[in-house]
Coordinates of C-alpha atoms and ligand atoms in Angstrom, one line a residue:
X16 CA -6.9 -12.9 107.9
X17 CA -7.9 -12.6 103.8
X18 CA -8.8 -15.6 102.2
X19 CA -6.2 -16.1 99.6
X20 CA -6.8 -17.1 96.0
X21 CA -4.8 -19.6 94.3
X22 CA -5.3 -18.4 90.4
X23 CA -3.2 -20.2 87.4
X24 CA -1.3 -18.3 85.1
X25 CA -2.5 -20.9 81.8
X26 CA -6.2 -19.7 82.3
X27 CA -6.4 -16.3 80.8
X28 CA -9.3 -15.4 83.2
X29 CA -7.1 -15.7 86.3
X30 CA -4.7 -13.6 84.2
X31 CA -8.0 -11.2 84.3
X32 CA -8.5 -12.0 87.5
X33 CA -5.3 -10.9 88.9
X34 CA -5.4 -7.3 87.0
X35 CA -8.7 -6.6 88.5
X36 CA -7.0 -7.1 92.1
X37 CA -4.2 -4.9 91.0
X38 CA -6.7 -2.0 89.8
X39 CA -9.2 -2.3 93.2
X40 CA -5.7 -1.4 95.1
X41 CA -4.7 -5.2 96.3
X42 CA -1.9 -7.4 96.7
X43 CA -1.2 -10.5 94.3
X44 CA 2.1 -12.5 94.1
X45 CA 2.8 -12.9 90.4
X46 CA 5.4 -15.1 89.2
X47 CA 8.8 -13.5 87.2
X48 CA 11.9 -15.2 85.6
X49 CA 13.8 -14.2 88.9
X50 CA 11.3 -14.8 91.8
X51 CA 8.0 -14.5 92.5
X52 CA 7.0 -10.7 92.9
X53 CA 4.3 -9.1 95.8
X54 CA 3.1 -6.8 93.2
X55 CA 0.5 -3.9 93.6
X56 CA -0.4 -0.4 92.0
X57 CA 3.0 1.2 91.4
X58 CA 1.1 4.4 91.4
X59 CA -0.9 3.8 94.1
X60 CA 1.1 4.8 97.5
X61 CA -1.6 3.3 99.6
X62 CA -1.2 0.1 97.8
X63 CA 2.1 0.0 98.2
X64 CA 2.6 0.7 101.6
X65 CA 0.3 -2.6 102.4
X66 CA 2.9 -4.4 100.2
X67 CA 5.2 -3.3 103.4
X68 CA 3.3 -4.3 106.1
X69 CA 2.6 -8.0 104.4
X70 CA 6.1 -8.6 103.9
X71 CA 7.4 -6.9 107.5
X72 CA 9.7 -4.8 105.0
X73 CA 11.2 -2.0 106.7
X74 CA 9.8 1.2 105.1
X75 CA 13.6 2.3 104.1
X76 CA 14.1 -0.4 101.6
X77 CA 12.4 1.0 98.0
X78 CA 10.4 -1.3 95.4
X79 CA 11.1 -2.6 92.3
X80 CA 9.0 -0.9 89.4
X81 CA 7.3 -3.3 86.7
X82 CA 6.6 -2.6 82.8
X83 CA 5.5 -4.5 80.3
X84 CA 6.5 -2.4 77.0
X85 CA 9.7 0.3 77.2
X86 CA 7.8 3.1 76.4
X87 CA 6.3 3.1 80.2
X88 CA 10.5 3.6 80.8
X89 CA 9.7 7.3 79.8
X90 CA 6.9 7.9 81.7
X91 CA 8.5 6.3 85.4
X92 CA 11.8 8.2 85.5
X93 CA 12.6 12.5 84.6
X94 CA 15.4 11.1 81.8
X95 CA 16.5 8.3 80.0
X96 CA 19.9 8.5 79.0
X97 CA 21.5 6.3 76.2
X98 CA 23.2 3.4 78.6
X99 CA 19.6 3.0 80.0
X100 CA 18.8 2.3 75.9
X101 CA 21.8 0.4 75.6
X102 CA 20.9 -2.1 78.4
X103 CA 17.1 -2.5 77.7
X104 CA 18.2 -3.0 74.3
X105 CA 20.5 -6.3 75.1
X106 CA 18.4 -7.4 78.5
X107 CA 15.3 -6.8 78.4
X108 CA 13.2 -8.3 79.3
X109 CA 15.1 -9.7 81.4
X110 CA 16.4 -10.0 85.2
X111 CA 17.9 -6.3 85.3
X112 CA 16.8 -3.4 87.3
X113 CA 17.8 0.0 85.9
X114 CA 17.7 3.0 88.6
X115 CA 17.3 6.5 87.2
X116 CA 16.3 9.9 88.8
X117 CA 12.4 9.2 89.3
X118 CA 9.6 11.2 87.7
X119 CA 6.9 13.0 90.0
X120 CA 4.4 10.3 89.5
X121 CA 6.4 7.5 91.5
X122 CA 5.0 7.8 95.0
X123 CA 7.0 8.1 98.3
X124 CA 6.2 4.4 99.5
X125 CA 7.9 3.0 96.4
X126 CA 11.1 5.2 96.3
X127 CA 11.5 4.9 100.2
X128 CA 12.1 8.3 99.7
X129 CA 15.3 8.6 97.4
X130 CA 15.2 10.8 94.5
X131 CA 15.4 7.6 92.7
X132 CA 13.3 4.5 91.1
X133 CA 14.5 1.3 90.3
X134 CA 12.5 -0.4 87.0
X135 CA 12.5 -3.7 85.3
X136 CA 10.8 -5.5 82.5
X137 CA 10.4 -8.7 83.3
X138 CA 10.7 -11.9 80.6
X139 CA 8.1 -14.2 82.3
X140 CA 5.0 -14.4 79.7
X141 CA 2.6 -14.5 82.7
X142 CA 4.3 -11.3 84.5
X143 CA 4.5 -9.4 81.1
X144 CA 0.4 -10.9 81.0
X145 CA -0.7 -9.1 84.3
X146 CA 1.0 -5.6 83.4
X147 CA 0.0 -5.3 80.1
X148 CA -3.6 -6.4 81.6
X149 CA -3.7 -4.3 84.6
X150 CA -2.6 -0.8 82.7
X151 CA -0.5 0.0 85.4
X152 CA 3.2 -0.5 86.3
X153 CA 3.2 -2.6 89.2
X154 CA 6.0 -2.0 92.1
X155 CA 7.1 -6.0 93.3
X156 CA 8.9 -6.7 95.8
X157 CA 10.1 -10.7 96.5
X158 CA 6.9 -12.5 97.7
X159 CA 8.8 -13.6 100.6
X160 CA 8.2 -12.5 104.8
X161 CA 11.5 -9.7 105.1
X162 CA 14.2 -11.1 105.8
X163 CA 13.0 -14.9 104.6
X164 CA 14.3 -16.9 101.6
X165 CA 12.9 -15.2 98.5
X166 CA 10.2 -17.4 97.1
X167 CA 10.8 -19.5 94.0
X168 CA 7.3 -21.4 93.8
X169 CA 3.8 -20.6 94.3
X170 CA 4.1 -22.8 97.0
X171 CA 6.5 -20.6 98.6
X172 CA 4.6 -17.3 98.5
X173 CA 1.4 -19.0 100.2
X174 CA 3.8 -20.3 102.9
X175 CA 5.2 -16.7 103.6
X176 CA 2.1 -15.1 103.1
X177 CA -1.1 -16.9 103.2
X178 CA -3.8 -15.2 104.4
X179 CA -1.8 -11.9 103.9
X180 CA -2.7 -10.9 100.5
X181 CA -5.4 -11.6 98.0
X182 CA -4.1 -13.8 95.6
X183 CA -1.0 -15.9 94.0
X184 CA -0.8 -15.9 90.6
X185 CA 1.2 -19.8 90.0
X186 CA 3.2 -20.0 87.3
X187 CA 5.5 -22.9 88.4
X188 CA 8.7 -22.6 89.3
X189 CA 11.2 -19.6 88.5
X190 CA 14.1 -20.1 85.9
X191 CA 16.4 -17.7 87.4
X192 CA 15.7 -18.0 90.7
X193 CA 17.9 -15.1 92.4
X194 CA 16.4 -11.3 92.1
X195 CA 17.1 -9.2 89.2
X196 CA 20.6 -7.8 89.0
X197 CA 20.2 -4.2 89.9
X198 CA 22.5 -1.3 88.1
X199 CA 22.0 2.4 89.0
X200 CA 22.5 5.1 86.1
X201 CA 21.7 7.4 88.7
X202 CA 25.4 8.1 89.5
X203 CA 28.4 8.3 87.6
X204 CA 30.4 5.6 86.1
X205 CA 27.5 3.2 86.5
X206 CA 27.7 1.0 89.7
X207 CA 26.2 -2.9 90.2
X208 CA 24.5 -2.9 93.7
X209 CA 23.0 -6.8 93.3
X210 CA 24.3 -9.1 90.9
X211 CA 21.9 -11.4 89.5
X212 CA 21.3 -13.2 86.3
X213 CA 22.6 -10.2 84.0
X214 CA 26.1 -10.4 85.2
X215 CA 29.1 -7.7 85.7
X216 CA 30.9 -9.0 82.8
X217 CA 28.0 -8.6 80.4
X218 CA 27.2 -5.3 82.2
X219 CA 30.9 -4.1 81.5
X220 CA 30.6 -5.2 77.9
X221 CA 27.5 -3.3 76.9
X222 CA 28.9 0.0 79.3
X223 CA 32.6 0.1 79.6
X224 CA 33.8 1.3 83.3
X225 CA 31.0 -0.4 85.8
X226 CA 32.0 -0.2 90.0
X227 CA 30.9 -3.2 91.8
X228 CA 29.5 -1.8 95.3
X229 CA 31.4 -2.5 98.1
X230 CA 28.2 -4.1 99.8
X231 CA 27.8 -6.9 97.3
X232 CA 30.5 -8.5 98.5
X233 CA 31.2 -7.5 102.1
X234 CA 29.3 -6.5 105.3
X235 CA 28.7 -2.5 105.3
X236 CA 30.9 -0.4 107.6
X237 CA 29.7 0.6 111.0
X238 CA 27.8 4.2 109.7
X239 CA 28.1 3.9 106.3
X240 CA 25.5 4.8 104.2
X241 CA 23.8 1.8 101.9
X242 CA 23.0 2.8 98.0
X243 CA 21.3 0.0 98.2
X244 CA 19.3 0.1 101.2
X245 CA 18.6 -3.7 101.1
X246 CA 21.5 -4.8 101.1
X247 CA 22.2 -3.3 104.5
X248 CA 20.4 -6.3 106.3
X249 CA 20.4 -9.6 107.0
X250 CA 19.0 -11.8 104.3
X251 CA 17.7 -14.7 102.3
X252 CA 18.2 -16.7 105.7
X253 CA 16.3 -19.8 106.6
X254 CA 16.2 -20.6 110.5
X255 CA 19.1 -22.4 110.8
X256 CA 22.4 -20.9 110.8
X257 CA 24.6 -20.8 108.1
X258 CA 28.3 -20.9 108.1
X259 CA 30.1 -20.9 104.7
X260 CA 33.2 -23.4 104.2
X261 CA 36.4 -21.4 101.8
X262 CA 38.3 -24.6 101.4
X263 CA 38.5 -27.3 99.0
X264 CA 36.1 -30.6 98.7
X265 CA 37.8 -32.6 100.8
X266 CA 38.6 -30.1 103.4
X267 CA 34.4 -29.3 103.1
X268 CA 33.9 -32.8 103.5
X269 CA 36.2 -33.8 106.1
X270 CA 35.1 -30.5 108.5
X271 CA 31.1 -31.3 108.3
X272 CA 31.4 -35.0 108.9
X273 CA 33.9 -33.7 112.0
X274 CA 30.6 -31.8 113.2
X275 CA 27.5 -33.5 112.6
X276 CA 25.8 -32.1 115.3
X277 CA 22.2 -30.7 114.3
X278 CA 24.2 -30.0 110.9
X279 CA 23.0 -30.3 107.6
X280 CA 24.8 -29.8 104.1
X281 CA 23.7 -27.5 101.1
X282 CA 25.8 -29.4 98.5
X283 CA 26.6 -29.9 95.1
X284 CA 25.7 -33.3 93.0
X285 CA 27.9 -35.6 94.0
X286 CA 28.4 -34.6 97.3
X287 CA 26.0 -35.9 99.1
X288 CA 27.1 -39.8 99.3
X289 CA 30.0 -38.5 101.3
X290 CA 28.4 -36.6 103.8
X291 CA 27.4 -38.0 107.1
X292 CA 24.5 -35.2 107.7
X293 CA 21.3 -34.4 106.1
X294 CA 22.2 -33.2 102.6
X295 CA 20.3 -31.0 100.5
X296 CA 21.9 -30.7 96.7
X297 CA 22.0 -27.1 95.3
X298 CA 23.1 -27.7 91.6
X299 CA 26.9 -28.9 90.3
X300 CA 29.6 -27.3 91.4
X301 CA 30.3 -25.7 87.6
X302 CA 27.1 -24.9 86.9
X303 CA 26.4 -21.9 89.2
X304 CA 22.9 -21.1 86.8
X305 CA 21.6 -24.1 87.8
X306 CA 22.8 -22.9 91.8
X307 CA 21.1 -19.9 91.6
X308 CA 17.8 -21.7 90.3
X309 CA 18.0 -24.0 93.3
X310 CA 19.6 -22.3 96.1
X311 CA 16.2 -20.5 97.8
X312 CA 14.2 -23.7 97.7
X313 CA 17.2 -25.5 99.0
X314 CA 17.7 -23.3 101.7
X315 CA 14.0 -23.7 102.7
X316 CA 14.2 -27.3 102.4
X317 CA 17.0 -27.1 104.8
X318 CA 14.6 -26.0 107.5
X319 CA 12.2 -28.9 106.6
X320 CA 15.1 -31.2 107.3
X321 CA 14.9 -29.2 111.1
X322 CA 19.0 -28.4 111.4
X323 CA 20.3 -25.7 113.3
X324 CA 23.4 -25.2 111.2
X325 CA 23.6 -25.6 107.4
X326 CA 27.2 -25.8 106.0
X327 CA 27.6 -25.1 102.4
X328 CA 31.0 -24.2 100.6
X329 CA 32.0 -20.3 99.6
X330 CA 30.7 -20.2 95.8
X331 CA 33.3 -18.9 93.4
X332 CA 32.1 -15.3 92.5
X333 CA 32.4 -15.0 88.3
X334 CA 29.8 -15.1 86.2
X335 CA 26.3 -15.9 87.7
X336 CA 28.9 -17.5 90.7
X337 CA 28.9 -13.8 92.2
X338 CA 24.9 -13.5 92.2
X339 CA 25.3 -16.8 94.0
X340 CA 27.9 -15.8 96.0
X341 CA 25.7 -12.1 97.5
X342 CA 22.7 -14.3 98.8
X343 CA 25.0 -17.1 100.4
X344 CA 26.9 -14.5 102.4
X345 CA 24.4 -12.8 103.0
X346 CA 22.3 -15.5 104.3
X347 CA 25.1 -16.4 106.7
X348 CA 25.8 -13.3 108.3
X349 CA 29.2 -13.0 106.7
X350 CA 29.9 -16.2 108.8
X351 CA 32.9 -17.1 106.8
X352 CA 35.9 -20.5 107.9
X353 CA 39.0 -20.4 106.1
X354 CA 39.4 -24.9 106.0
Ligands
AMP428 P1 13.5 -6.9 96.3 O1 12.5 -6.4 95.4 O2 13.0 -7.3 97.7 O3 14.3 -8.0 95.8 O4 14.5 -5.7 96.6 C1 14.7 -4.7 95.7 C2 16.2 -4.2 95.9 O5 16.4 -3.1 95.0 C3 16.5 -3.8 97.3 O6 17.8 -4.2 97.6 C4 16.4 -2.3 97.2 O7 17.1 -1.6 98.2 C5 16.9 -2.0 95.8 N1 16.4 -0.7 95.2 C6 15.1 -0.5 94.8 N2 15.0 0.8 94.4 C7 16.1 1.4 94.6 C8 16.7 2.7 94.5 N3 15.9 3.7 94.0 N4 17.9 3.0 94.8 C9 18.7 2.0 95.3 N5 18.3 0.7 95.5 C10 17.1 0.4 95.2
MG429 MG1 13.5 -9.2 98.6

């Protein structure tokens, strides 16, 4: 066990503090507009590869690459082609991952071995703080155990991985609070293999012809081969169950006060007065920004409540609905009843 250190991202010498960790090879969860990240070295294959074991991620499933300034774009990937320009012009920083043909300097741990690196540039001042500090780009996963709710709070990250890693950066809550949306430019037209808070239609806009991935919205086929090698397990999961309801209000309502049973509701406002289960409220129903900015600490909160089975209604999947939408399904298996 490490002792970990709880550092604040309004006193500039935690900010120090944090960089120094990141140079000496160590783990520190720093906070981002999407979630909070486990961020190390991205140079530095030894330090990522303890990013791995802390989080139980399997070693298949590639990291996230960090910059504070494009011009480190250049120096992470073997070409940067004019839709890469395009995008980091309108989003970043911002929750987007671009994937390009990696340069020699990315090490093995961080591109899981693919020919391949995912970057961002985050908009959080404290993230953009600890890069520019550190000199390094730093690879971050979510600061979440594998497989766990990603973590929206500093709260969340100690919870996960206390004593794991050798300090959280808090920097309150997360505004986004779903992962980045993640595009490859790798492959040709351009394909969306996470949605997140840069959606498909604004992706489309700035790029013409974009393919949504299979994957994002369906389980992948027996032997099929992820391009996202995430999105090939189970996810975002609390320890209850979750089973998603494709109905209408009332037919939501009606069918989770007919089965009260250990159950408990992720809801939207308004909802919960007409539930006779342990509710836990997730946003409005037409706001799905505000759903995506509640839904991990909801889920979370759902196993505070102790329910085995959580029912929450299929999210509509425009917009930031289909970000939404990707971690709900997800998070239930692909347990889907037609009310
Ligand atoms: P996380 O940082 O835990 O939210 O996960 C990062 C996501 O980006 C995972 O789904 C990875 O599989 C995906 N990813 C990262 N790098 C690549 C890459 N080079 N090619 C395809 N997917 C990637
Ligand atoms: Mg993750």
């Amino acid at each position: 066990m490490k002792q970990t250190e709880l550092l604040s991202a309004s006193r500039p010498e935690d900010i120090r503090t944090a960089a120094r960790i990141l140079r000496e090879g160590g783990l520190v969860g720093i906070p981002t507009e999407t979630v909070y990240g486990l961020a190390a070295n991205a140079l530095d294959g030894k330090a990522c590869a303890a990013i791995f074991a802390a989080k139980g991620r399997p070693a298949d499933n590639p990291l996230i690459v960090h910059i504070s300034d494009i011009k480190q774009l250049y120096t992470l990937v073997r070409d940067v082609p004019q839709e890469a320009e395009r995008l980091a012009s309108l989003y970043w920083p911002g929750p987007l991952t671009i994937i390009l043909p990696k340069a020699d300097c990315i090490p093995d741990e961080v591109s899981a071995g693919l020919d391949t690196v995912a970057v961002r540039f985050p908009s959080h001042p404290a993230a953009q703080a600890v890069i520019r500090e550190s000199g390094l780009p730093l690879a971050a996963p979510s600061a979440n155990l594998s497989g766990r709710p990603s973590p929206t709070t500093a709260q969340h990250v100690l919870h996960d991985l206390g004593g794991k890693i050798d300090a959280v950066l808090d920097g309150g809550p997360c505004s986004v609070g779903l992962e980045s949306t993640v595009v490859t430019l790798a492959c040709r037209p351009p394909r969306l293999l996470r949605p997140g808070g840069v959606t498909l239609e604004q992706l489309r806009a700035a790029l013409g012809e974009v393919v949504l991935d299979p994957a994002v919205l369906n389980p992948l086929a027996a032997g099929a081969q992820a391009a996202s090698p995430g999105m090939k397990y189970k996810h975002y999961a609390p320890k209850a169950s979750v089973i998603l309801l494709d109905g209408t209000r009332e037919a939501y309502l009606s069918y989770v006060n007919s089965h009260t049973e250990g159950a408990g509701a992720l809801c939207y406002a308004g909802d919960e007065e007409a539930l006779r289960v342990p509710t836990v409220c997730y946003g409005s129903e037409e706001n799905p920004a505000e759903q995506a900015q509640e839904l991990f600490d909801a889920l979370r909160r759902l196993d505070e409540l102790g329910v085995s089975t959580v029912y929450a209604r299929l999210p509509e999947t425009s917009g930031v609905g289909l970000a939404v939408y990707n971690r709900l399904i997800r998070a239930a298996g692909f347990e889907v009843i037609t009310l």
